[in-house]
PDB file of C-alpha atoms in Angstrom:
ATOM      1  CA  UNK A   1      -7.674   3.966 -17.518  1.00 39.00           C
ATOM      2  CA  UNK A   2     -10.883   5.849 -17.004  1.00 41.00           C
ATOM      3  CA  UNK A   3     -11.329   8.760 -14.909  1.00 44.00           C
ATOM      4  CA  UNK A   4     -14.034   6.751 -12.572  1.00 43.00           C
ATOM      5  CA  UNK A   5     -11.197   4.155 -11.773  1.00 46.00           C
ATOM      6  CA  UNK A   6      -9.450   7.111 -10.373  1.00 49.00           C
ATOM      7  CA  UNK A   7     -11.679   8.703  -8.148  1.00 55.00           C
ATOM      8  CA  UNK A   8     -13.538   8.072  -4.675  1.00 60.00           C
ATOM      9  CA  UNK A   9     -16.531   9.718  -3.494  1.00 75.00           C
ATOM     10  CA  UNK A  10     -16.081   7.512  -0.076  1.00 84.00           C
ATOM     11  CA  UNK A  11     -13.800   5.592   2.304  1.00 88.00           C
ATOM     12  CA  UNK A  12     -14.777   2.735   4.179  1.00 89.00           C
ATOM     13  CA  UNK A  13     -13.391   2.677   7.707  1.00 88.00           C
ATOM     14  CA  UNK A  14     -12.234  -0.180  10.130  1.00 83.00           C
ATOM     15  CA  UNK A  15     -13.071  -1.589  12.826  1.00 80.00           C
ATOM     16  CA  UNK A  16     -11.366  -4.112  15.209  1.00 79.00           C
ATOM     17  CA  UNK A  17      -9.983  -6.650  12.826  1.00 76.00           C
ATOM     18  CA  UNK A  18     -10.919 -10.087  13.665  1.00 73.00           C
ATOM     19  CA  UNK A  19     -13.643  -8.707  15.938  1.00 74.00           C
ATOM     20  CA  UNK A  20     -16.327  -7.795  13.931  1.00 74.00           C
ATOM     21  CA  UNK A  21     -18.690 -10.578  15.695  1.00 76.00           C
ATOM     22  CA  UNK A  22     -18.949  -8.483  18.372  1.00 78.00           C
ATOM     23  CA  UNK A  23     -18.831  -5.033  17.875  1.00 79.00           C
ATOM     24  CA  UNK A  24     -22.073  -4.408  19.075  1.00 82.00           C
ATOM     25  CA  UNK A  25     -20.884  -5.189  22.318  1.00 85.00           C
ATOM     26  CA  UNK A  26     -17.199  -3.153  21.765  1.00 83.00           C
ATOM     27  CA  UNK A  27     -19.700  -0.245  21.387  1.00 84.00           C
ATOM     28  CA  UNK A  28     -20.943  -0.023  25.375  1.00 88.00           C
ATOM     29  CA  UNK A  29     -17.290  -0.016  26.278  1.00 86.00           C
ATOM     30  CA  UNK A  30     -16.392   2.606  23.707  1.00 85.00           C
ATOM     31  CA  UNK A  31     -20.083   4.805  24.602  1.00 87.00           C
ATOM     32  CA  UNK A  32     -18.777   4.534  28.570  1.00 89.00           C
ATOM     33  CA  UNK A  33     -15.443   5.961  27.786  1.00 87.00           C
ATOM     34  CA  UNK A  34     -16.798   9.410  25.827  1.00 89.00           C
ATOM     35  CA  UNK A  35     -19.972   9.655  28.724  1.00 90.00           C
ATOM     36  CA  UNK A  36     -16.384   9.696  31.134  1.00 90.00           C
ATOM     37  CA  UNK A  37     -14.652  11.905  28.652  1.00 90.00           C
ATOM     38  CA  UNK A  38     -17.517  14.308  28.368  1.00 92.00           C
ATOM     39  CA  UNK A  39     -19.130  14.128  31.709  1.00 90.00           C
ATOM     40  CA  UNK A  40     -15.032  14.507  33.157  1.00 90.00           C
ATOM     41  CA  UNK A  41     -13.872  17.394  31.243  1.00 92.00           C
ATOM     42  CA  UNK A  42     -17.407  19.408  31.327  1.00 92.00           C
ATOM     43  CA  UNK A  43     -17.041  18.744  35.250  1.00 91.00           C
ATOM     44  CA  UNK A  44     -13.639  20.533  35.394  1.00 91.00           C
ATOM     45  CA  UNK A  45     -14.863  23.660  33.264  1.00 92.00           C
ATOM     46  CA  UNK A  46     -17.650  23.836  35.485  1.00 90.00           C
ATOM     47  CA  UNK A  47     -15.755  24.052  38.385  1.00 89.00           C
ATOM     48  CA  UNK A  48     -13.115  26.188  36.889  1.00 89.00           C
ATOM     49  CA  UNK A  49     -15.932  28.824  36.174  1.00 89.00           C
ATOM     50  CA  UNK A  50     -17.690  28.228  39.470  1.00 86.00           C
ATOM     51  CA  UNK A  51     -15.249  28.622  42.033  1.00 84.00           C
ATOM     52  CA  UNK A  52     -13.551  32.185  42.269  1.00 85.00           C
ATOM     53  CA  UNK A  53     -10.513  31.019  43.789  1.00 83.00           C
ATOM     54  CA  UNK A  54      -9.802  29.336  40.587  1.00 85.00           C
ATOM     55  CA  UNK A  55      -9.267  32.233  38.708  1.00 87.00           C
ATOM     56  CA  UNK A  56      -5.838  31.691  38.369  1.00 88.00           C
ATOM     57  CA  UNK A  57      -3.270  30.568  35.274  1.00 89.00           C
ATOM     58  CA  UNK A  58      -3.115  27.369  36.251  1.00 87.00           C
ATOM     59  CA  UNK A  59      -6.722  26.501  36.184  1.00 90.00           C
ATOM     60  CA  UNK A  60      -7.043  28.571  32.907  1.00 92.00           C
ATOM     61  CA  UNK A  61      -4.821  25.702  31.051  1.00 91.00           C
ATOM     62  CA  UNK A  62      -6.827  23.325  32.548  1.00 90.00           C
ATOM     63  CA  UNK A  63      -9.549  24.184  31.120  1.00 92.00           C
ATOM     64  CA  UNK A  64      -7.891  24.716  27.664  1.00 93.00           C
ATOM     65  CA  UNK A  65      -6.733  21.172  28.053  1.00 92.00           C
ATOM     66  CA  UNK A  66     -10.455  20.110  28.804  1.00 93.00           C
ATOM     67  CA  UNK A  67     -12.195  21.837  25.904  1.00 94.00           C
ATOM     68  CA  UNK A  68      -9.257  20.263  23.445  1.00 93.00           C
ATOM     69  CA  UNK A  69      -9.822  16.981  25.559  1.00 91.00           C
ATOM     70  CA  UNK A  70     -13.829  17.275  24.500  1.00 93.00           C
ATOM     71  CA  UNK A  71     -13.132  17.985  20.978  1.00 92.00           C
ATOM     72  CA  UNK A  72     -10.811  15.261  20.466  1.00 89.00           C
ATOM     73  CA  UNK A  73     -13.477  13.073  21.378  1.00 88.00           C
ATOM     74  CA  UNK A  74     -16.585  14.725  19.266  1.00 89.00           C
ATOM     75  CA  UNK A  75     -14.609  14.786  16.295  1.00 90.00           C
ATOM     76  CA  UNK A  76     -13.741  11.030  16.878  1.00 88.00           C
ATOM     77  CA  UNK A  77     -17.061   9.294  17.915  1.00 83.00           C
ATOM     78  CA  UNK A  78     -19.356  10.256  15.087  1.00 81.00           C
ATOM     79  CA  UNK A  79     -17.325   7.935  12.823  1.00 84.00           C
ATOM     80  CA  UNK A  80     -16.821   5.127  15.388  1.00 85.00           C
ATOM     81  CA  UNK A  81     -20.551   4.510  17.020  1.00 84.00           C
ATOM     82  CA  UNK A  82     -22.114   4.073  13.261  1.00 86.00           C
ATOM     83  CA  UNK A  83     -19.497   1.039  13.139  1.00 87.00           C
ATOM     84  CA  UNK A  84     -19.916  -0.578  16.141  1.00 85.00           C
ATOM     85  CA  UNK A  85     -23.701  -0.406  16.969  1.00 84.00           C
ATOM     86  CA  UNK A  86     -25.191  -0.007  13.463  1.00 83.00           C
ATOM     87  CA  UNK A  87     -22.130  -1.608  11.295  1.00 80.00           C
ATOM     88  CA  UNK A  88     -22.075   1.679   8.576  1.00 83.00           C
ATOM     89  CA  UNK A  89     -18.549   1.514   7.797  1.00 86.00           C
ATOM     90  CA  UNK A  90     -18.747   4.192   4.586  1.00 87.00           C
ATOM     91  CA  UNK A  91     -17.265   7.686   5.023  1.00 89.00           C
ATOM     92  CA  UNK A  92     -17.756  10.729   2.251  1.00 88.00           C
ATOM     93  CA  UNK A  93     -14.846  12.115   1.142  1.00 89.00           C
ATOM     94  CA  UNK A  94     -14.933  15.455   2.451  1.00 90.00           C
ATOM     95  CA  UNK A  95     -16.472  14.195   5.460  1.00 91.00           C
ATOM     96  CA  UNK A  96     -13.390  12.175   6.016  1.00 91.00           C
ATOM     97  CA  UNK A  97     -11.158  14.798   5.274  1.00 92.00           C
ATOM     98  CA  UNK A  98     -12.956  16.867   7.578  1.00 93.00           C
ATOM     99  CA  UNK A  99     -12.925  14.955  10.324  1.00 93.00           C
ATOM    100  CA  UNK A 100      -8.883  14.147   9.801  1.00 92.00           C
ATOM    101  CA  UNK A 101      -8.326  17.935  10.209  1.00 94.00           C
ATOM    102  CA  UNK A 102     -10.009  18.547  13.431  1.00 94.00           C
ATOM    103  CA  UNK A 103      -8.706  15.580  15.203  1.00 91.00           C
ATOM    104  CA  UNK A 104      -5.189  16.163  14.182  1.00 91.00           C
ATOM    105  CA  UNK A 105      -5.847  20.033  15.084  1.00 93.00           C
ATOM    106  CA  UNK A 106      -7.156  19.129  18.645  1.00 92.00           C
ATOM    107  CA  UNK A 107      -3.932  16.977  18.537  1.00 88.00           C
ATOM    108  CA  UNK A 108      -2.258  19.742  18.109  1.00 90.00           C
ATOM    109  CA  UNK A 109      -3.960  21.646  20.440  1.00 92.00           C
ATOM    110  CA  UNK A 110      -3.735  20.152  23.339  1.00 89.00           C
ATOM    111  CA  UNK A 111       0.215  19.157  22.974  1.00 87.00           C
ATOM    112  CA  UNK A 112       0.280  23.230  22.905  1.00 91.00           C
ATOM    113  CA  UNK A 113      -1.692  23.744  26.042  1.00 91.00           C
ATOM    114  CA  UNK A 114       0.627  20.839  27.793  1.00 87.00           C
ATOM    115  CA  UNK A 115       3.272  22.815  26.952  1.00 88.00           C
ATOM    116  CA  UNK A 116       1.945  25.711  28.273  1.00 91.00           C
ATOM    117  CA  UNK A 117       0.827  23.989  31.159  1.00 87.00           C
ATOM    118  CA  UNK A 118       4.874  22.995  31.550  1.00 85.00           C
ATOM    119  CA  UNK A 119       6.030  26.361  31.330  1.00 87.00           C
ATOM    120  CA  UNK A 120       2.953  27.488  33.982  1.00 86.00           C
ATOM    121  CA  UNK A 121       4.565  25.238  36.538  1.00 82.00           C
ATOM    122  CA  UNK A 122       8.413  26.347  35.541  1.00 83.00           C
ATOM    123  CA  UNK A 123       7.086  29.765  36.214  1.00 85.00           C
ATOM    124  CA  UNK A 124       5.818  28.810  39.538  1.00 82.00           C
ATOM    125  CA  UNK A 125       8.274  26.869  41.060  1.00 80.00           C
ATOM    126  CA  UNK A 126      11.418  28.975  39.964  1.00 79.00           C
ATOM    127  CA  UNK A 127       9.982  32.504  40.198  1.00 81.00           C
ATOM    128  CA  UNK A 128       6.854  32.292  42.412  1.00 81.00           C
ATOM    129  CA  UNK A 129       7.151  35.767  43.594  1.00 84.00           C
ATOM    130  CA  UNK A 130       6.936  36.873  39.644  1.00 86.00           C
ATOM    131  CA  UNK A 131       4.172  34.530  38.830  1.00 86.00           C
ATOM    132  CA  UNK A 132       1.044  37.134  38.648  1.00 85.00           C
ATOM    133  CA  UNK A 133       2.659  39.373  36.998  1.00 87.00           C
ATOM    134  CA  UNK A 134       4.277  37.024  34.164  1.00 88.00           C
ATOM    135  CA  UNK A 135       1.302  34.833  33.506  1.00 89.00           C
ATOM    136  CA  UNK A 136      -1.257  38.236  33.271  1.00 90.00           C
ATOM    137  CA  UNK A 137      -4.870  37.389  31.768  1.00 89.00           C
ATOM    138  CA  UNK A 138      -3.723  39.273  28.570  1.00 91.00           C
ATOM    139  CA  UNK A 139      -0.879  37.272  28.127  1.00 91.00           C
ATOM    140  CA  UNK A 140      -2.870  33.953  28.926  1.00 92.00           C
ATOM    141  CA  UNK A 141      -5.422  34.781  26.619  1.00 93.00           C
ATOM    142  CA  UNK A 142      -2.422  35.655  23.789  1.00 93.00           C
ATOM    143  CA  UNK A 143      -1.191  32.210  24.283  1.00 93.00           C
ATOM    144  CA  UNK A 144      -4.634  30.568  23.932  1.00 93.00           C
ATOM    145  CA  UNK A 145      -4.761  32.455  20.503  1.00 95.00           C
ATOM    146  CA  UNK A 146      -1.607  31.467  19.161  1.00 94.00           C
ATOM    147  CA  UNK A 147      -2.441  27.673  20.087  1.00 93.00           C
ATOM    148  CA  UNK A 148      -5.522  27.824  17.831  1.00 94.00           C
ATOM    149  CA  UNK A 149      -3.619  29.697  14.967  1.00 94.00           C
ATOM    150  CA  UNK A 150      -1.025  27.430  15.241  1.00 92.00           C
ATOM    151  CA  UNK A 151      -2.768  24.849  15.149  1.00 92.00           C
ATOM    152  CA  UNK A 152      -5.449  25.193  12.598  1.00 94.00           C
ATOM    153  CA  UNK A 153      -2.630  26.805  10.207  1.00 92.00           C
ATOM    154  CA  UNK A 154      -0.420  23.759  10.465  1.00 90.00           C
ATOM    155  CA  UNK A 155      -2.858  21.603   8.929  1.00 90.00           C
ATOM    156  CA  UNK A 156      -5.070  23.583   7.024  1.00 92.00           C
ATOM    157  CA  UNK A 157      -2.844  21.941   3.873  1.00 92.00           C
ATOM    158  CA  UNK A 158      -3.165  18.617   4.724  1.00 90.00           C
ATOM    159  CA  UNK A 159      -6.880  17.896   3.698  1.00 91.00           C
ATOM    160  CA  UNK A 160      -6.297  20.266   0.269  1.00 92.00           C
ATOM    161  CA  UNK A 161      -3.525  18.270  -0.752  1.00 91.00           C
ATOM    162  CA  UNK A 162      -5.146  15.084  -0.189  1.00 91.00           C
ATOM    163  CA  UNK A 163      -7.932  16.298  -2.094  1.00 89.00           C
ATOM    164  CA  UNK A 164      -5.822  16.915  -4.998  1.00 88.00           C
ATOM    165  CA  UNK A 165      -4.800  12.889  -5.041  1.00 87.00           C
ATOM    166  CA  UNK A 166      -6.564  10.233  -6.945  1.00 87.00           C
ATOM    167  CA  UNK A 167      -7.565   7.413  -5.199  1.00 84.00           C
ATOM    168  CA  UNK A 168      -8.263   4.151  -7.031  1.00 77.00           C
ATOM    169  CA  UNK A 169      -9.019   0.287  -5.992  1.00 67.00           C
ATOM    170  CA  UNK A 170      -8.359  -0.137  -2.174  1.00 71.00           C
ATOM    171  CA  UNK A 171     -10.744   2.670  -0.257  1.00 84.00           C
ATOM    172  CA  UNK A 172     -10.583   0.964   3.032  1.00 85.00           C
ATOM    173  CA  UNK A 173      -8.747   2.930   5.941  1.00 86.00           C
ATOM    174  CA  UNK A 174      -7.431   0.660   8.934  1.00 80.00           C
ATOM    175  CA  UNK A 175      -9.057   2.674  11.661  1.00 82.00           C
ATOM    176  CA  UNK A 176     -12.569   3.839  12.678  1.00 87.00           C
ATOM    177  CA  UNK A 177     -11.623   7.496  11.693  1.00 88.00           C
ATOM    178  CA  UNK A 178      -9.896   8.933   9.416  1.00 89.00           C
ATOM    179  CA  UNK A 179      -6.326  10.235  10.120  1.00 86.00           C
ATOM    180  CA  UNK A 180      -4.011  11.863   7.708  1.00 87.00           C
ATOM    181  CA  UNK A 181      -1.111   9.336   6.730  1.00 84.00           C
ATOM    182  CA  UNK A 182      -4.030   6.145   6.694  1.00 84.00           C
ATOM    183  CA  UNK A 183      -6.183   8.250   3.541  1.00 89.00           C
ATOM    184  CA  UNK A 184      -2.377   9.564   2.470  1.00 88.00           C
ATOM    185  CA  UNK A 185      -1.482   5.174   1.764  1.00 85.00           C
ATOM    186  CA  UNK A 186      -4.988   4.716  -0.686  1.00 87.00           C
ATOM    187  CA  UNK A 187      -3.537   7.353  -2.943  1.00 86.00           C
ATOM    188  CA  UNK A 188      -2.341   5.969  -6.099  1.00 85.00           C
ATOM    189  CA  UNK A 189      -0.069   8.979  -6.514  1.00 84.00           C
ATOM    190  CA  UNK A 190       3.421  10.207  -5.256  1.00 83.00           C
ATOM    191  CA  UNK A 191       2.813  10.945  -1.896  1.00 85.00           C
ATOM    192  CA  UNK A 192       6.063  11.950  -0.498  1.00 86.00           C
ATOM    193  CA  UNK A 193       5.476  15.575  -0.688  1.00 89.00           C
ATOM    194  CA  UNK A 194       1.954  14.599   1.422  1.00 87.00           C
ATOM    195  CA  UNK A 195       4.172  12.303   3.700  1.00 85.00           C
ATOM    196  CA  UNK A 196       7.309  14.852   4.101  1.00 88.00           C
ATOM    197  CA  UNK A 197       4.625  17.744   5.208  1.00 88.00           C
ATOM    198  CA  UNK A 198       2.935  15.398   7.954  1.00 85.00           C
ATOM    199  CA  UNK A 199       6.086  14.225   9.021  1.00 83.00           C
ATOM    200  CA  UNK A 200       7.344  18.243   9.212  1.00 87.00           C
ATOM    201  CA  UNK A 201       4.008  19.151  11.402  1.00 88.00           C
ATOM    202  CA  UNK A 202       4.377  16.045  13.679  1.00 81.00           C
ATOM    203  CA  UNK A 203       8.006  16.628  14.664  1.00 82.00           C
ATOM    204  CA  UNK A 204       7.618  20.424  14.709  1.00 83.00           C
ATOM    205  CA  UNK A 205       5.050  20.284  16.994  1.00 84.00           C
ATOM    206  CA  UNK A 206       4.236  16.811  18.856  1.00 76.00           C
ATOM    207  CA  UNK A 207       8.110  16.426  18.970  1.00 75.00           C
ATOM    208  CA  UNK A 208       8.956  20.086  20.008  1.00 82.00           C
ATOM    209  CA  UNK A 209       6.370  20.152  22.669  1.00 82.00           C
ATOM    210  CA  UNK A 210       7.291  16.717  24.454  1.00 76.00           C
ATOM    211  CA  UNK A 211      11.201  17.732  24.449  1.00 80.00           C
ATOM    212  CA  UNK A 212      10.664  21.093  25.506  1.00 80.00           C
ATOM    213  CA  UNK A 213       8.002  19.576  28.027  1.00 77.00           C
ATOM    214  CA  UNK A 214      10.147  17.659  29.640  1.00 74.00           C
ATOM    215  CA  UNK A 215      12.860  19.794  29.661  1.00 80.00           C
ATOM    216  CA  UNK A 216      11.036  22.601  31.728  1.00 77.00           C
ATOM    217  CA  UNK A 217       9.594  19.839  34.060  1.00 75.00           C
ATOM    218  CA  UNK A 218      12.825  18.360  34.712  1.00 76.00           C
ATOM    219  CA  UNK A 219      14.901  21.975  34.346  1.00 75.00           C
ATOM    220  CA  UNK A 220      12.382  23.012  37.223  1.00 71.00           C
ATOM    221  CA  UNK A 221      13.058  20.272  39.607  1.00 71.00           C
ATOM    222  CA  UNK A 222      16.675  19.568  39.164  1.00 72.00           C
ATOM    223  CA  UNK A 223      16.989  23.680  39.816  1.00 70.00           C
ATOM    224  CA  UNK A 224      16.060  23.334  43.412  1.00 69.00           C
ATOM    225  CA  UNK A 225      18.868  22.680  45.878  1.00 60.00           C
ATOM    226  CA  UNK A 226      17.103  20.943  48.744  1.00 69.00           C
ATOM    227  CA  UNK A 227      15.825  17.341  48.460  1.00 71.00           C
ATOM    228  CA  UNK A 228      12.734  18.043  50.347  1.00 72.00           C
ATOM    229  CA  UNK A 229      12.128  21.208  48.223  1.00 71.00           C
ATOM    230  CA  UNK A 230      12.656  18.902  45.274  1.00 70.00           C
ATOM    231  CA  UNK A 231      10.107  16.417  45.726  1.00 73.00           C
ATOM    232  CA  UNK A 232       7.567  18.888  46.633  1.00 69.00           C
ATOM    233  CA  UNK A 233       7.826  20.175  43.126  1.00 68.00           C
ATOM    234  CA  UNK A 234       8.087  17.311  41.437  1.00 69.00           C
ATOM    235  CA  UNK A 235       4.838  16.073  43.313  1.00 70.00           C
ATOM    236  CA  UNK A 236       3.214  19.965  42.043  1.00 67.00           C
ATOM    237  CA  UNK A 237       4.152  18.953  38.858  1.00 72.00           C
ATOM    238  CA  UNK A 238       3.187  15.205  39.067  1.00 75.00           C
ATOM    239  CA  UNK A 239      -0.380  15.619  37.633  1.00 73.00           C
ATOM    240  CA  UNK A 240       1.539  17.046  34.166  1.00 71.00           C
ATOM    241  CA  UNK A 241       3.793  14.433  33.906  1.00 76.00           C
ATOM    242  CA  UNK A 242       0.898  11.721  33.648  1.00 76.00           C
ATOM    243  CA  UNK A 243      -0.812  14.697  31.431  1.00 77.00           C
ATOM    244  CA  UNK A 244       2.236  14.370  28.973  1.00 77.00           C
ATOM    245  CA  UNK A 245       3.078  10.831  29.091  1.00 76.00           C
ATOM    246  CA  UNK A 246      -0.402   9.902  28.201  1.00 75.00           C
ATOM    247  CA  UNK A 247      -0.429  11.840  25.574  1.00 78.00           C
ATOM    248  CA  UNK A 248       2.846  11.667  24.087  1.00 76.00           C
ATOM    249  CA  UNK A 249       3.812   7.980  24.071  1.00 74.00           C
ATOM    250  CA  UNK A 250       0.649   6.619  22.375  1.00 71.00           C
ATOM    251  CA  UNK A 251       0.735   9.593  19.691  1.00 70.00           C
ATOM    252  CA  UNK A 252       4.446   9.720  18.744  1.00 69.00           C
ATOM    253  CA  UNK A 253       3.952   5.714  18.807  1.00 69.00           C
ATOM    254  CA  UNK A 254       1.202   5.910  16.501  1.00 67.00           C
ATOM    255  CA  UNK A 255       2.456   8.476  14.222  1.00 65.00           C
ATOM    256  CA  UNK A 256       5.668   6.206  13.452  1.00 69.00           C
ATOM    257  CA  UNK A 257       3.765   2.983  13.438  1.00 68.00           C
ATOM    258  CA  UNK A 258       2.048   4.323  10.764  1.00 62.00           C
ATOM    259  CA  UNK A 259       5.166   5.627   8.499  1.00 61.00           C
ATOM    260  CA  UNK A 260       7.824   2.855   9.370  1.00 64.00           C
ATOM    261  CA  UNK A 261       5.710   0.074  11.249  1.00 61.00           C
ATOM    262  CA  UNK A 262       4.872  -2.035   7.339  1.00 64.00           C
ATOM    263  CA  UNK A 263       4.957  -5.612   9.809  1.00 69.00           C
ATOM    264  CA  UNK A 264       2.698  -4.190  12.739  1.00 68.00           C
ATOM    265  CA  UNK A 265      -0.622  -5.716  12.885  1.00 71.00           C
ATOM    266  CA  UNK A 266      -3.960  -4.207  12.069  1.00 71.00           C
ATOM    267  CA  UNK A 267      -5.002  -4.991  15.641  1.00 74.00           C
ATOM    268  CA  UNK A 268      -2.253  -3.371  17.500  1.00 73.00           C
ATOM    269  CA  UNK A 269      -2.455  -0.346  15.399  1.00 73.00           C
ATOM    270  CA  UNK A 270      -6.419   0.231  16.319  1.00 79.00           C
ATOM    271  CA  UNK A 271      -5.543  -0.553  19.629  1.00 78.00           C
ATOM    272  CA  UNK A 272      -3.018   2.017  20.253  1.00 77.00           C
ATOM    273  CA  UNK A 273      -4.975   4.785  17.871  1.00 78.00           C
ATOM    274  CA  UNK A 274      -7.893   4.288  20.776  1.00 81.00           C
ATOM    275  CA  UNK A 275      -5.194   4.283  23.378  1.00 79.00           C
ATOM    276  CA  UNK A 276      -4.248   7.820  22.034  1.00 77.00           C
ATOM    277  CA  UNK A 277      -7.786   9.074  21.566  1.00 81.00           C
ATOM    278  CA  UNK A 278      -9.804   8.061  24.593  1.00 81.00           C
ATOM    279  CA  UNK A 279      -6.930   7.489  27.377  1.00 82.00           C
ATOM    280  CA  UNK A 280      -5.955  11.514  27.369  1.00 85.00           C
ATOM    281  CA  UNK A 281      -9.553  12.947  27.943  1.00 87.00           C
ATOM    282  CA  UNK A 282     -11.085  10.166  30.044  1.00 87.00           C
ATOM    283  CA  UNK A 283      -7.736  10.161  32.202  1.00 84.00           C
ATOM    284  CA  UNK A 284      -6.943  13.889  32.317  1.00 86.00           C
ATOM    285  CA  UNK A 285      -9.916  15.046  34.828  1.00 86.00           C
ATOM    286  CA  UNK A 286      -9.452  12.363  36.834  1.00 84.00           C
ATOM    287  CA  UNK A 287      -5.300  12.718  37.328  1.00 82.00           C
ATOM    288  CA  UNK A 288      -6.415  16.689  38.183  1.00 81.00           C
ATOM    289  CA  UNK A 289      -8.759  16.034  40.560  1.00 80.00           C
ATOM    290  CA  UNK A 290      -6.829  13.523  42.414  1.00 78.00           C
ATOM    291  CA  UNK A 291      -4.096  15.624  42.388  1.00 76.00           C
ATOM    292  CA  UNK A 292      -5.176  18.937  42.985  1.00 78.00           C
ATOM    293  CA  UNK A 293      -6.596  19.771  46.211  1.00 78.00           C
ATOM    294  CA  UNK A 294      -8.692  22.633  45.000  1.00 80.00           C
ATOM    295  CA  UNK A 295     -10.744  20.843  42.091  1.00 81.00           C
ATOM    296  CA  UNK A 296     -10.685  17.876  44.592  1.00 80.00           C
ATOM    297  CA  UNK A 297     -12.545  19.658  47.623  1.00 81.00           C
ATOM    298  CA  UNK A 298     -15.031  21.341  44.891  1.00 79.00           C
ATOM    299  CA  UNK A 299     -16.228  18.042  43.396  1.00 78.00           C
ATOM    300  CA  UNK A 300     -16.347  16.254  47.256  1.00 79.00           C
ATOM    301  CA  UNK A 301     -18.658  19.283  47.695  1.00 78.00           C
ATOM    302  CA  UNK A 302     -20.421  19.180  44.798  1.00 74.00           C
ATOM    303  CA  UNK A 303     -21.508  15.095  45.105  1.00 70.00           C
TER     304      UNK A 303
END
């Protein structure tokens, strides 16, 4: 077989299966959600770096979470809109790989910063009079560094060893961007070692943070002796919670759909990779401002 039957200079992505009669209009949906996304998560920086009394851990993470939030979503749309408004479904190959990279490091990203965000209210709840001096701005800003190397070293393989693999025949992924194991399956190559590393990375890190997320959360509240004291941390820490369950349950969802889910239909897998990619940052700002009385008061000034 000939080298050219081998290779692939492109991909072709996917959009909803079934669907494509109106994708046009599946675009003004999709457009509204990043405008909330973006105009959300700038809004909360801005306030963040606005307002003084902000200046505190807490509100640090939260803007960590926003900027991951806003690059989950500009790494994302630049693929989808071409499908859905002007139908251009071909991807370059490094472009592809590219894009696969950042997503799953923002990914990666923000489950870090929610799990810094977890051990920010621990700290708060359980040793409030310690607070200022554990969470300093030079141990803040070490943690923010160690999220990006971690991140960006975790998957700083994954696109070289896909590059490595031949692809041949089939060069049509199953969603609208391009994700790690969905260019991993057009291989026609062993891909275990490909499939054991994202496997390793996913559970090391997506899996690690939930547990370890919820066990602060729930080591935090169960810790208190008095009821009343009780529910007014878990109502502090209520805002996280729907932080980590929207992120959690649609990733670790999709992430095994995609490795053990063979019957699942192409439908319900786009469906829940958009439920992971746009629920988390259009969500996020608006869980924070409901539920935090500072960022609240600021935007009721602000409009």
């Amino acid at each position: 077989m000939s080298d050219s039957n081998h290779t692939s200079t492109s991909f072709f992505l996917t959009g909803l299966p079934g669907l494509e009669a109106v994708h046009t209009w599946l675009s003004i949906p999709l457009c509204a959600m990043y405008v909330a996304s973006l105009a959300g998560n700038s809004l909360i920086l801005w306030v963040v770096r606005s307002e003084p009394s902000l200046y505190q851990p807490m509100y640090y993470f939260l803007s960590m979470l926003a900027v991951t939030d806003l690059g989950l979503s500009a790494f994302t749309l630049p693929t989808m809109l071409p499908i859905y408004m002007l139908g251009l479904r071909e991807v370059a190959v490094d472009v592809c790989l590219a894009q696969l990279f950042f997503i799953h490091t923002f990914s990666i990203m923000e489950s870090s910063v929610l799990l810094t965000m977890a051990f920010d209210r621990f700290v708060a709840i359980s040793n409030p009079l310690r607070y200022g001096a554990i969470l300093t701005s030079p141990r803040i800003a070490s943690l923010g560094l160690a999220i990006v190397v971690r991140s960006i070293g975790l998957h700083i393989p994954a696109p070289i060893m896909l590059k490595k693999l031949p692809y041949c025949q089939n060069h049509l992924l199953s969603h609208s961007y391009c994700l790690h194991p969905d260019v991993m399956k057009l291989a026609c190559a062993d891909t275990h070692i490909n499939s054991a590393y994202g496997l390793f990375v996913v559970l090391s890190t997506l899996g690690v943070d939930s547990v370890l997320s919820y066990a602060l959360i729930l080591q935090t509240v169960l810790s208190i002796a008095s009821k009343a004291q009780r529910l007014k941390a878990f109502n502090t820490c209520i805002s996280h919670i729907c932080a980590v369950l929207l992120f959690y349950t649609s990733m670790i969802g999709l992430s095994m759909i995609h490795r053990f889910g063979r019957q699942v239909s192409p439908c319900t897998r786009v469906l829940l990779s958009y439920l992971h990619i746009f629920t988390p940052p259009v969500l996020n700002p608006v869980v924070y401002t409901i539920k935090t009385k500072q960022i609240r008061l600021r935007m009721l000034h602000l409009f």
